[in-house]
mmCIF file of C-alpha atoms in Angstrom:
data_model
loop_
_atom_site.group_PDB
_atom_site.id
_atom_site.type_symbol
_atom_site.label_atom_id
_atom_site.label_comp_id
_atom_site.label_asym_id
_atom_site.label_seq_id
_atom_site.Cartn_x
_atom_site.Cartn_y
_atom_site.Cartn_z
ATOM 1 C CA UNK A 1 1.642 -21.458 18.581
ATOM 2 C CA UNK A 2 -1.990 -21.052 17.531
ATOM 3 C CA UNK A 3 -3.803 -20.655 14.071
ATOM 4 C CA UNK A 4 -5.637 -17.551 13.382
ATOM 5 C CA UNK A 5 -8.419 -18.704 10.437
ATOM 6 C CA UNK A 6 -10.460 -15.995 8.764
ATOM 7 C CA UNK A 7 -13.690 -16.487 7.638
ATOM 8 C CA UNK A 8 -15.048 -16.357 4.930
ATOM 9 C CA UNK A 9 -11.447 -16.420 2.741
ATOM 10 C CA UNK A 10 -10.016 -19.540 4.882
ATOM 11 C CA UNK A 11 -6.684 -18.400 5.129
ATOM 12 C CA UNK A 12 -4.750 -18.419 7.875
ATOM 13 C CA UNK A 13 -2.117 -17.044 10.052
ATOM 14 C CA UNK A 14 0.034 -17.929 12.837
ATOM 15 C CA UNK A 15 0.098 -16.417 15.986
ATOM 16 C CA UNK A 16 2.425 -16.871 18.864
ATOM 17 C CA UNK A 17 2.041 -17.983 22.515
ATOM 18 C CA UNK A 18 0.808 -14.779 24.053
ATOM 19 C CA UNK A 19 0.904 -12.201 20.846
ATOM 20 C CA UNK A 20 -2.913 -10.589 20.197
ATOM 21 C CA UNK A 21 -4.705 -11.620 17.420
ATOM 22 C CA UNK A 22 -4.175 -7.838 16.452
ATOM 23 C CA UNK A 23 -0.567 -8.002 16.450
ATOM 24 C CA UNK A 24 -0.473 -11.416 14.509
ATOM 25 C CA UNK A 25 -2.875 -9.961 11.435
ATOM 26 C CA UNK A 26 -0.901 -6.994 11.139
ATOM 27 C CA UNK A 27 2.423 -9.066 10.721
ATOM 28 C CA UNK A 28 0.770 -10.776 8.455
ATOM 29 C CA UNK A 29 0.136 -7.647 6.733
ATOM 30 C CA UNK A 30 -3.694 -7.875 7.050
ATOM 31 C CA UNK A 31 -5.552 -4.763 7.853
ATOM 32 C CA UNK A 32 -8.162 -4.439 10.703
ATOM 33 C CA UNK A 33 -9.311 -1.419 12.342
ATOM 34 C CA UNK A 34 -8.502 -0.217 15.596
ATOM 35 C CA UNK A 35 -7.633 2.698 17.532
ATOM 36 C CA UNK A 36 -6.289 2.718 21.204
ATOM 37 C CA UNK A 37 -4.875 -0.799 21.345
ATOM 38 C CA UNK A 38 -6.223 -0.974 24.680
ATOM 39 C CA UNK A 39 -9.436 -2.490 24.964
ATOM 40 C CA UNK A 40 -11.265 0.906 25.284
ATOM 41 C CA UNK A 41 -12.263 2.236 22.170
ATOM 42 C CA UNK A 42 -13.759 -1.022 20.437
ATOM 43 C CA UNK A 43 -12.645 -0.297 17.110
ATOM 44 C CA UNK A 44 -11.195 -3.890 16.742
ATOM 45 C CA UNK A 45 -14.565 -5.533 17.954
ATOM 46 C CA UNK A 46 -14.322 -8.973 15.523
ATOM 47 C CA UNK A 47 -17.224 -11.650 16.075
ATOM 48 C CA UNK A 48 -15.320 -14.917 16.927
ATOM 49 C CA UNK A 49 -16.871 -18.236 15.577
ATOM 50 C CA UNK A 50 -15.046 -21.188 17.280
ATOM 51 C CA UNK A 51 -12.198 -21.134 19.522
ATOM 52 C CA UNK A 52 -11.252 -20.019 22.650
ATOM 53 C CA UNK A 53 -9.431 -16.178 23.456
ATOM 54 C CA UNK A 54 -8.608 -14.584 26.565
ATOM 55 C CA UNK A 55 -8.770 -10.408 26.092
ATOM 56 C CA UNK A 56 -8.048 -9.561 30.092
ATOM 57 C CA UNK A 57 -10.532 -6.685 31.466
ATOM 58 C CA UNK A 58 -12.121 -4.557 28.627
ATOM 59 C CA UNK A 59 -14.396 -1.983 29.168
ATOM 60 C CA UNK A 60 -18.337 -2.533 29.059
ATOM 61 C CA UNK A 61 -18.449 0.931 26.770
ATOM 62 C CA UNK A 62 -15.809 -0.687 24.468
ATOM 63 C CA UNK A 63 -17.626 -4.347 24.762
ATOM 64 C CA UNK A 64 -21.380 -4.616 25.658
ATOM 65 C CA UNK A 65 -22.326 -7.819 28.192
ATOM 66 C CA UNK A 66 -24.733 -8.503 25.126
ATOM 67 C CA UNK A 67 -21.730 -8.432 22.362
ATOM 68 C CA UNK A 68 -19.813 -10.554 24.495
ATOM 69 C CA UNK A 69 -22.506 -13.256 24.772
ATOM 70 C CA UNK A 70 -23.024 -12.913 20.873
ATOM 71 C CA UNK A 71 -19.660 -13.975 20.427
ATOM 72 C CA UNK A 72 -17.650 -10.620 19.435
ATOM 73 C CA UNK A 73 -14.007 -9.816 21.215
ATOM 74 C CA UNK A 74 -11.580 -6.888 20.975
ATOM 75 C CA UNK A 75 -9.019 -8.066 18.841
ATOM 76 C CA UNK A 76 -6.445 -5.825 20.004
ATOM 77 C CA UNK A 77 -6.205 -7.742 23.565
ATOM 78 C CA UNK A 78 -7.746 -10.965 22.658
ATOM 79 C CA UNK A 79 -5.279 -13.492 22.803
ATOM 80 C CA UNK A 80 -5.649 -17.064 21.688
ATOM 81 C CA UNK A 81 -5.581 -19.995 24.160
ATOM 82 C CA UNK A 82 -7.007 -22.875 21.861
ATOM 83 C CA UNK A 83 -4.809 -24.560 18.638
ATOM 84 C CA UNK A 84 -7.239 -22.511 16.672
ATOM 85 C CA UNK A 85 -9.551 -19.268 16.277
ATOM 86 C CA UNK A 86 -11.327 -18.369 13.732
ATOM 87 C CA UNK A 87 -12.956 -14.786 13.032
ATOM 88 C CA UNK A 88 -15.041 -13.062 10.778
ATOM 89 C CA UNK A 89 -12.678 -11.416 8.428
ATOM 90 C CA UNK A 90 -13.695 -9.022 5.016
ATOM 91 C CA UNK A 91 -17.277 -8.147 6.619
ATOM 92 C CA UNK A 92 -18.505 -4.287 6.720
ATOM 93 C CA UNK A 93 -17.332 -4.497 10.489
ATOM 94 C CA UNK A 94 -13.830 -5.736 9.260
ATOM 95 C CA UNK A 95 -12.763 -3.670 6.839
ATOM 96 C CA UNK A 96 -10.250 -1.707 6.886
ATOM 97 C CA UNK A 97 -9.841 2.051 8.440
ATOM 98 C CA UNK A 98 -7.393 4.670 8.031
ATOM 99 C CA UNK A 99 -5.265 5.156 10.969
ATOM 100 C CA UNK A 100 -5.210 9.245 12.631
ATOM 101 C CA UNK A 101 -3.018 11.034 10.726
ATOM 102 C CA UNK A 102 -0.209 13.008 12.799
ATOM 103 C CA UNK A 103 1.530 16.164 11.857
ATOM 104 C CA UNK A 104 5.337 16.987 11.775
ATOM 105 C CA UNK A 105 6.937 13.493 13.010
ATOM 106 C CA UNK A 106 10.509 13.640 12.970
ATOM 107 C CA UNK A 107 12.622 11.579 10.448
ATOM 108 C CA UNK A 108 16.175 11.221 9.512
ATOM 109 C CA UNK A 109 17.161 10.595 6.302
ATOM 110 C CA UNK A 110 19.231 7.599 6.054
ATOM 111 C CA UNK A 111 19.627 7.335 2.318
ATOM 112 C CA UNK A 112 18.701 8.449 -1.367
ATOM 113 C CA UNK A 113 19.266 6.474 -4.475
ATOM 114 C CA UNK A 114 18.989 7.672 -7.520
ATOM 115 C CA UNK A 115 16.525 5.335 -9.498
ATOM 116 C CA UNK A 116 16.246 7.416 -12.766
ATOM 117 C CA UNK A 117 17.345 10.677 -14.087
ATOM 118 C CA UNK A 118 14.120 12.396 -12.675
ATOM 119 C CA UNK A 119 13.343 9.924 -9.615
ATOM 120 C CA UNK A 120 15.240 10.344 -6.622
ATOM 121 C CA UNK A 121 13.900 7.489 -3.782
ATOM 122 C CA UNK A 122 14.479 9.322 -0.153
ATOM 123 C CA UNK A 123 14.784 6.409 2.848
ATOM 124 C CA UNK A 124 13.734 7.969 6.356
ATOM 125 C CA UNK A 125 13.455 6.285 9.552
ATOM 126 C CA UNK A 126 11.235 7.732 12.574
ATOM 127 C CA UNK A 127 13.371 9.455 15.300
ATOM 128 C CA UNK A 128 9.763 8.312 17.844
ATOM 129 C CA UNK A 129 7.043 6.456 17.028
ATOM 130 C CA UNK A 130 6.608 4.955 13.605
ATOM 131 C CA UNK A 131 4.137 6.277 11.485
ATOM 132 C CA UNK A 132 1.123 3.704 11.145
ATOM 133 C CA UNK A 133 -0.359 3.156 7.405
ATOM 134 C CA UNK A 134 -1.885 1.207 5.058
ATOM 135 C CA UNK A 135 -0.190 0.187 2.122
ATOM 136 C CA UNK A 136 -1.393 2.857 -0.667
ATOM 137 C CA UNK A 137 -1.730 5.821 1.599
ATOM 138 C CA UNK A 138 0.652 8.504 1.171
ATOM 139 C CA UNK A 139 2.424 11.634 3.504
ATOM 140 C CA UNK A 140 3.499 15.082 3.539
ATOM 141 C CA UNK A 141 6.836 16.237 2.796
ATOM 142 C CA UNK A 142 8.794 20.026 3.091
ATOM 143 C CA UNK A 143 9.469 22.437 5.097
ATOM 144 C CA UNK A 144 7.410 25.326 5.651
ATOM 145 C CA UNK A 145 9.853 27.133 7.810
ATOM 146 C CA UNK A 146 12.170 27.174 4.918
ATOM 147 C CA UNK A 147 9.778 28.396 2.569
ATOM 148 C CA UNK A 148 9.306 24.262 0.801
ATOM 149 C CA UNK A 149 5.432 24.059 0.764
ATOM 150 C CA UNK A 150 4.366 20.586 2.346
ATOM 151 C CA UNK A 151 3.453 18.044 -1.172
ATOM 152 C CA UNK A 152 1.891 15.033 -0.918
ATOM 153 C CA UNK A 153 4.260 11.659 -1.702
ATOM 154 C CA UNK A 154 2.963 7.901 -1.717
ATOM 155 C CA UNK A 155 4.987 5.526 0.657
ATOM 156 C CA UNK A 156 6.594 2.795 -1.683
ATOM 157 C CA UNK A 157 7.019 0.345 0.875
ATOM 158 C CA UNK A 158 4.592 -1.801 2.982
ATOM 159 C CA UNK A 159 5.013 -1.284 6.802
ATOM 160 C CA UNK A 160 8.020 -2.218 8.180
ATOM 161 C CA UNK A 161 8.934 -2.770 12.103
ATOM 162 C CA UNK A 162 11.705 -0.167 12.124
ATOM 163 C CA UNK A 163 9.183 2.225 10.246
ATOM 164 C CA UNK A 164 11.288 2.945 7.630
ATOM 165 C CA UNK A 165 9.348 4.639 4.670
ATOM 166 C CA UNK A 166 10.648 5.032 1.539
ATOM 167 C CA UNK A 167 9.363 7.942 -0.735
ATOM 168 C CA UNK A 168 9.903 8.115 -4.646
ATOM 169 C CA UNK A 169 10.141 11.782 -5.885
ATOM 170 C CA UNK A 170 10.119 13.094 -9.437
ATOM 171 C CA UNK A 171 12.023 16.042 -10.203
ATOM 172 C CA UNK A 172 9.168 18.838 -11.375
ATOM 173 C CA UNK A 173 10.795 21.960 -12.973
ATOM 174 C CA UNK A 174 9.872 24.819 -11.678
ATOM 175 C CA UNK A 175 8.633 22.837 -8.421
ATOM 176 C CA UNK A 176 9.907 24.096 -5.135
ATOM 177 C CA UNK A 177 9.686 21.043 -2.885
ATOM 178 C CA UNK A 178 10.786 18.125 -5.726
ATOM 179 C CA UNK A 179 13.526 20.844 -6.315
ATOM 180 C CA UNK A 180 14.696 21.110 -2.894
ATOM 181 C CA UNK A 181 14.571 17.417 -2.416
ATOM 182 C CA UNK A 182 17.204 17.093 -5.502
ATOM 183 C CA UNK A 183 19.002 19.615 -4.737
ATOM 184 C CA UNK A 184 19.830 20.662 -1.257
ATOM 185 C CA UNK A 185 18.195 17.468 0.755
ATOM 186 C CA UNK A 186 20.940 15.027 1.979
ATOM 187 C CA UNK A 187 21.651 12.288 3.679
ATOM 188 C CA UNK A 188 21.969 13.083 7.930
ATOM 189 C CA UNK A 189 19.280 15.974 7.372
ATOM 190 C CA UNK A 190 16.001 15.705 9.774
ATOM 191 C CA UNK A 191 13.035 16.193 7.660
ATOM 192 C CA UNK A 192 9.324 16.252 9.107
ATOM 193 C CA UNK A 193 6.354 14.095 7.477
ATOM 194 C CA UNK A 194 2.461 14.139 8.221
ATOM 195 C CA UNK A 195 0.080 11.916 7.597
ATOM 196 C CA UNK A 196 -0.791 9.388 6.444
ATOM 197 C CA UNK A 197 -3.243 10.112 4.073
ATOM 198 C CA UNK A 198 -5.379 8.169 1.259
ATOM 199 C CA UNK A 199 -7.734 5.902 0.759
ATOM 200 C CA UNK A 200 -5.799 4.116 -2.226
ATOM 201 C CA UNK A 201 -5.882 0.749 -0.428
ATOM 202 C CA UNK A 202 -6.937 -2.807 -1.053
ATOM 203 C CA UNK A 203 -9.721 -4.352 0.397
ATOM 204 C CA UNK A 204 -8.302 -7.865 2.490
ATOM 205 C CA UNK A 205 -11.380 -9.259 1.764
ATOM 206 C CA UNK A 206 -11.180 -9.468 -1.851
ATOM 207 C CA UNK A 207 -9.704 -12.938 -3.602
ATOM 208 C CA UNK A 208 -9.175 -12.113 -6.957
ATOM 209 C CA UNK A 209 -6.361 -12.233 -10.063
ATOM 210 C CA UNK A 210 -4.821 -8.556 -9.323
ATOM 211 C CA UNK A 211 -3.633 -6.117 -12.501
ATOM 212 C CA UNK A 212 -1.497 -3.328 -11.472
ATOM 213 C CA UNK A 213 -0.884 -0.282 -13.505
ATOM 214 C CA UNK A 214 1.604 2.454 -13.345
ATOM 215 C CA UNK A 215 3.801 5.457 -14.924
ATOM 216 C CA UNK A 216 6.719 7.212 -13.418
ATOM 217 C CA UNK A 217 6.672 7.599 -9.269
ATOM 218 C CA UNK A 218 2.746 6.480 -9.496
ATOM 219 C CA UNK A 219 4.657 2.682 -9.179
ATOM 220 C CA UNK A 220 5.213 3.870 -5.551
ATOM 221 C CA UNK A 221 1.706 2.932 -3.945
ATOM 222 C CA UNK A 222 1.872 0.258 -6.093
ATOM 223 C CA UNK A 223 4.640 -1.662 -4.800
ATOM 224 C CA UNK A 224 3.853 -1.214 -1.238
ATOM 225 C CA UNK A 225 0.287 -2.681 -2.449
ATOM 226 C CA UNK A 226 2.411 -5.409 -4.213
ATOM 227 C CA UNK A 227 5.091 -5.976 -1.118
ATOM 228 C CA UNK A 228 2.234 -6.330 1.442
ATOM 229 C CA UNK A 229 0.274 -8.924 -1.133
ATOM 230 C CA UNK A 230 3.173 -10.884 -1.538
ATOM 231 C CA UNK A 231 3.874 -10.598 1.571
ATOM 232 C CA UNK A 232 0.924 -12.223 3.739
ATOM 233 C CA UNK A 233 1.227 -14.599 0.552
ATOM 234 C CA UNK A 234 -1.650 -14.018 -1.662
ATOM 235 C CA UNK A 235 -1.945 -16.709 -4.030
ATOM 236 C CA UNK A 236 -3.895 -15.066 -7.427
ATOM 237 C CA UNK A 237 -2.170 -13.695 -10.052
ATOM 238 C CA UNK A 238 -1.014 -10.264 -9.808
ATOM 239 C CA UNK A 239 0.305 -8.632 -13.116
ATOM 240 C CA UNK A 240 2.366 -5.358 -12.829
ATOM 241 C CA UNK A 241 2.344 -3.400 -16.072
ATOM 242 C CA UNK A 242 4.625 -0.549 -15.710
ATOM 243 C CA UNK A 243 4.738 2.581 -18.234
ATOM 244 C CA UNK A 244 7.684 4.335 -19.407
ATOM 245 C CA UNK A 245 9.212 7.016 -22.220
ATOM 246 C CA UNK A 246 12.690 4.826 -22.537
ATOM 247 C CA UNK A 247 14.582 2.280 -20.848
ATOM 248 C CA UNK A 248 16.444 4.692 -18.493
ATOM 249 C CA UNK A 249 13.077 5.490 -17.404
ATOM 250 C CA UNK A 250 12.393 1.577 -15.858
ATOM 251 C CA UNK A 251 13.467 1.494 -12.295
ATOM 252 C CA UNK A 252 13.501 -0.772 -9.211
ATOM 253 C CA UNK A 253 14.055 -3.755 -11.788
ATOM 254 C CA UNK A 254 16.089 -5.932 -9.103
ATOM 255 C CA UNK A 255 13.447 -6.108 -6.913
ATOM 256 C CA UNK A 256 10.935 -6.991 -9.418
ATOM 257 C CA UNK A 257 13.638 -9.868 -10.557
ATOM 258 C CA UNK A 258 13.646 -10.888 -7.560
ATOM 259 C CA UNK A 259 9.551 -10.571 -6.595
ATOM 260 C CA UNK A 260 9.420 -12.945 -10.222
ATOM 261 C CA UNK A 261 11.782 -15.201 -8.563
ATOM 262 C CA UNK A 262 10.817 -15.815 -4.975
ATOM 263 C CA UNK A 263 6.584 -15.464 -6.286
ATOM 264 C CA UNK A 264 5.597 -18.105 -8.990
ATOM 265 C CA UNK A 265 2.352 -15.593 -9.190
ATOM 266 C CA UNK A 266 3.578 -12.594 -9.618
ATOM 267 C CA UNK A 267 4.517 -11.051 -13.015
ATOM 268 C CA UNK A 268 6.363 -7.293 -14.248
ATOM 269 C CA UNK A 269 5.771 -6.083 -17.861
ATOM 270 C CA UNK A 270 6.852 -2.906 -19.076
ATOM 271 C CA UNK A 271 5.842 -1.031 -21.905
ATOM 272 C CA UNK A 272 7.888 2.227 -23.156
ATOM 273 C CA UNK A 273 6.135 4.965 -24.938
ATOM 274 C CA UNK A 274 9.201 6.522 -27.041
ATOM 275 C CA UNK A 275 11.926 3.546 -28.096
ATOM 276 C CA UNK A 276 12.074 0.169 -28.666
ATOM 277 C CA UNK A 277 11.116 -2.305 -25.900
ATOM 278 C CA UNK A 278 14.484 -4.786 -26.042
ATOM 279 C CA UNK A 279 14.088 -5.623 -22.089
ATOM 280 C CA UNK A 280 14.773 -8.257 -19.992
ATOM 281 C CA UNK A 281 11.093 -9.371 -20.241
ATOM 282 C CA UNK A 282 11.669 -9.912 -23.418
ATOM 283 C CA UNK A 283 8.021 -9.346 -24.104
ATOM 284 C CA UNK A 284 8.923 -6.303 -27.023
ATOM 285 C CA UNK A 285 6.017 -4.234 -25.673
ATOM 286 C CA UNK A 286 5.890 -0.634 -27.014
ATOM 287 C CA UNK A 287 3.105 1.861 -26.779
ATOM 288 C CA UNK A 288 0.828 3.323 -24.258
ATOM 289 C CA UNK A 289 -0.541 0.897 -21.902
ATOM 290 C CA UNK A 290 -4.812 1.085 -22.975
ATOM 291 C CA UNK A 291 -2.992 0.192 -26.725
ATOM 292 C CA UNK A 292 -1.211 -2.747 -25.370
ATOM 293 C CA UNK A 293 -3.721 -4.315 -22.533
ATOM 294 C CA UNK A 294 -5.698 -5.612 -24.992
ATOM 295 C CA UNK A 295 -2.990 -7.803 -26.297
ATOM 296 C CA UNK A 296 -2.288 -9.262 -23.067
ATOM 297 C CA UNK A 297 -5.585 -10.007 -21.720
ATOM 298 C CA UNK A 298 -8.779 -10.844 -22.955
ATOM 299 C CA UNK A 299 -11.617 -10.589 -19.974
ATOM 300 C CA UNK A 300 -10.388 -8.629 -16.733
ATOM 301 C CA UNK A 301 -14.405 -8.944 -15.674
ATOM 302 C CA UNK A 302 -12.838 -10.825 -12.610
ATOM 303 C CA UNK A 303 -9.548 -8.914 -11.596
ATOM 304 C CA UNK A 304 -9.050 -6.227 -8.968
ATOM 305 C CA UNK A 305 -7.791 -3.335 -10.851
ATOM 306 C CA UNK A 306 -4.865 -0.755 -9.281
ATOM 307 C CA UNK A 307 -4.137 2.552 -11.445
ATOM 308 C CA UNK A 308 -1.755 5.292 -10.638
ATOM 309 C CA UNK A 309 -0.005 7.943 -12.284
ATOM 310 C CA UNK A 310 -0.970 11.247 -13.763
ATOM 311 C CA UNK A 311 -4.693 11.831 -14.035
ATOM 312 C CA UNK A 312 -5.249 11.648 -17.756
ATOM 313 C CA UNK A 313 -3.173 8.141 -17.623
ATOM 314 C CA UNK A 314 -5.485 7.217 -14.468
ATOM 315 C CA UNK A 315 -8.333 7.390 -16.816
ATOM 316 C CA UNK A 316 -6.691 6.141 -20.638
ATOM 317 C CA UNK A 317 -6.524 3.087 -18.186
ATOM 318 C CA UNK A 318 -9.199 2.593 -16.325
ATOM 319 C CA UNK A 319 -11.500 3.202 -19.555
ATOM 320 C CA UNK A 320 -9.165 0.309 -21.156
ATOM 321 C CA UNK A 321 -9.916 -1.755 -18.456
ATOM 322 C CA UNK A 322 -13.367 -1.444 -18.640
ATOM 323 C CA UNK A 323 -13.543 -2.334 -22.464
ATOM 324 C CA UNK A 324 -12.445 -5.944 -21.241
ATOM 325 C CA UNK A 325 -14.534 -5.928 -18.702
ATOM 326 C CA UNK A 326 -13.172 -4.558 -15.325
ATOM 327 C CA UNK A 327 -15.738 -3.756 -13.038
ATOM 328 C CA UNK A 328 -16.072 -0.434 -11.374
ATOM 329 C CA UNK A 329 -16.485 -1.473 -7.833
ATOM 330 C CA UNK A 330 -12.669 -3.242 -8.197
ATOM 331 C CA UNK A 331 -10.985 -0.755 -10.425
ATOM 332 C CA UNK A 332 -8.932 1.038 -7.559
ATOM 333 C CA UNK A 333 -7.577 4.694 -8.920
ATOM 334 C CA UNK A 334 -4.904 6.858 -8.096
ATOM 335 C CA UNK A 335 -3.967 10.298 -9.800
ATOM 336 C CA UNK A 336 -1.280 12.498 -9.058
ATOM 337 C CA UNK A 337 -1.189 16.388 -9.919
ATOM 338 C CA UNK A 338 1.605 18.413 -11.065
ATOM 339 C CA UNK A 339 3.049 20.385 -8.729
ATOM 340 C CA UNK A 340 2.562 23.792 -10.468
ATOM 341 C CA UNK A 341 -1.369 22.645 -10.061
ATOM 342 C CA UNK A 342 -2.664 23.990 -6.522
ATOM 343 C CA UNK A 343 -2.426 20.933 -4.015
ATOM 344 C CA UNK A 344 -5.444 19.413 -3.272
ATOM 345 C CA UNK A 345 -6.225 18.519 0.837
ATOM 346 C CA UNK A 346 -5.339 15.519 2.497
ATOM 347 C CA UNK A 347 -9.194 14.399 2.095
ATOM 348 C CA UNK A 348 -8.997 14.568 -1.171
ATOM 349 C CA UNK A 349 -7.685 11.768 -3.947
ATOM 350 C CA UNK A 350 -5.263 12.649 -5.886
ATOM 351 C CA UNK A 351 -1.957 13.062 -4.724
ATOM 352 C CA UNK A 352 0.807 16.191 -5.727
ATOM 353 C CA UNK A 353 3.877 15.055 -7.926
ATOM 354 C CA UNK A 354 6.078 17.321 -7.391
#
């Protein structure tokens, strides 16, 4: 077993005899870019600082004779051979980069809960190869064939090895694919996603105290944001302040018990908007979420901030944020558009809701 340091942060991960130093950062749920896998494209090029790595035969077009002397290896075949390596991690050359998006992959749908009156969650496993994503991004869902327009939903999970993904869809009236997904979509049935899309995604590089804000489905990107944190076991505070009209409206509260339990740093708070908070938080909050921030923090000049749900909510927040201090450059935004709005492309940001 070998340690895997990153530089500047310090943290570090564990890699086993013979895994890549690819494979062992993306267990460990940190992002870094890359492309073929292969040691041809160069996409994972990483400057190492100490330690020793053996990466096999890599292409000079992938890997200059100049790079190599400077110190810089292709993570994706470099594999450790000393007790520890450590590698520039969080620079521009490190951050990270969206994976190719693919079109129509196959998935089966394995099961749908019902987490509110209007959310149905949809779990689908890949029939081939996984879809490959960064926590935050989202796919394409429906069934063009059938006369379901493709709409865009955010993956609520962090990557998984069996590439599960789990999708969180609100019922929109009058909204042919949310419609079909309540209605006629079952579990056995073969449904085709593309993607992913997005660029709703943390930067690894970043140490701070994390806030999290969301209403309705918009918690999806944030709990695969939240799942991966936790995950790779990021030690700031993160604070998830979720929205809602009523208490039937609060969803996916035993895995936030259980995130409380298992993560002395992480916290859920919600808020409703239209009855009497009496939850098990026990915190009584009621009102819209840029009314109540300011009574639970004072300065968020040095938190990362994480917004999604519709696009006027995307904003009420951010600007509430901003009062106490949030900074733009870490204010991370999200907005999703009803589905009897014309979809917006992949490239752009906001994401369909219906």
């Amino acid at each position: 077993m070998s340690r895997i340091r990153l530089h500047p942060s310090g943290r570090d991960v564990e890699c086993r005899e013979g895994e890549t130093v690819l494979s062992a950062l993306e267990q460990a749920g940190y992002a870094l870019p890359n492309n073929c896998r292969a040691g041809a494209c160069g996409e994972c090029k990483v400057k190492v600082l100490s330690g020793q790595f053996d990466q096999g035969m890599v292409l000079d077009m992938a890997l200059s004779q100049a790079e190599r002397k400077d110190g810089y290896g292709l993570m994706c075949m470099a594999k450790p051979i000393s007790e520890e390596l450590v590698i520039e991690y969080g620079t521009a050359d490190a951050q990270p980069k969206l994976f190719p998006p693919r079109e129509n992959v196959l998935f089966i749908v394995t099961d749908r809960i019902q987490r509110t009156p209007r959310i149905v969650e949809l779990l689908l496993r890949p029939l081939g190869q996984p879809l490959r994503y960064w926590p935050g991004q989202y796919v394409m869902l429906g069934d063009e064939s059938a006369g379901i327009p493709p709409r865009c939903y955010s993956i609520a999970n962090a990557p998984r090895a069996d590439g599960e993904i789990a999708l969180q869809i609100t019922r929109a009236e009058g909204g042919a694919t949310s419609m079909w997904v309540h209605d006629t979509l079952k579990v056995g049935d073969m449904v085709k996603l593309s993607g992913p899309y997005g660029t709703f995604i943390g930067d690894p590089s970043v140490d701070t105290p994390v806030l999290c804000m969301a209403a309705g489905s918009g918690l999806a990107p944030i709990l695969a944001l939240a799942d991966a944190a936790l995950r790779r076991g990021y030690r700031q505070p993160v604070t998830l302040l979720f929205s809602a009209c009523t208490a039937d409206d609060v969803y996916d509260r035993g895995l936030m018990a259980y995130w409380q339990a298992k993560h002395r740093n992480f916290k859920f708070l919600t808020t409703l908007t239209r009855e009497q908070n009496d939850g098990p938080n026990k915190e009584g909050l009621r009102g819209r979420i840029p009314v109540v921030l300011p009574t639970l923090f004072k300065d968020l000049s040095a938190h990362s901030v994480f917004i999604a749900g519709s696009p006027a909510f995307v904003e009420d927040c951010a600007y509430a944020a901003k009062a106490l201090g949030a900074r733009d450059e870490l204010i991370h935004r999200e907005g999703y558009v009803s589905q009897a709005i014309p979809v917006a492309p992949p490239a752009e940001r906001l994401v369909a809701n219906g």
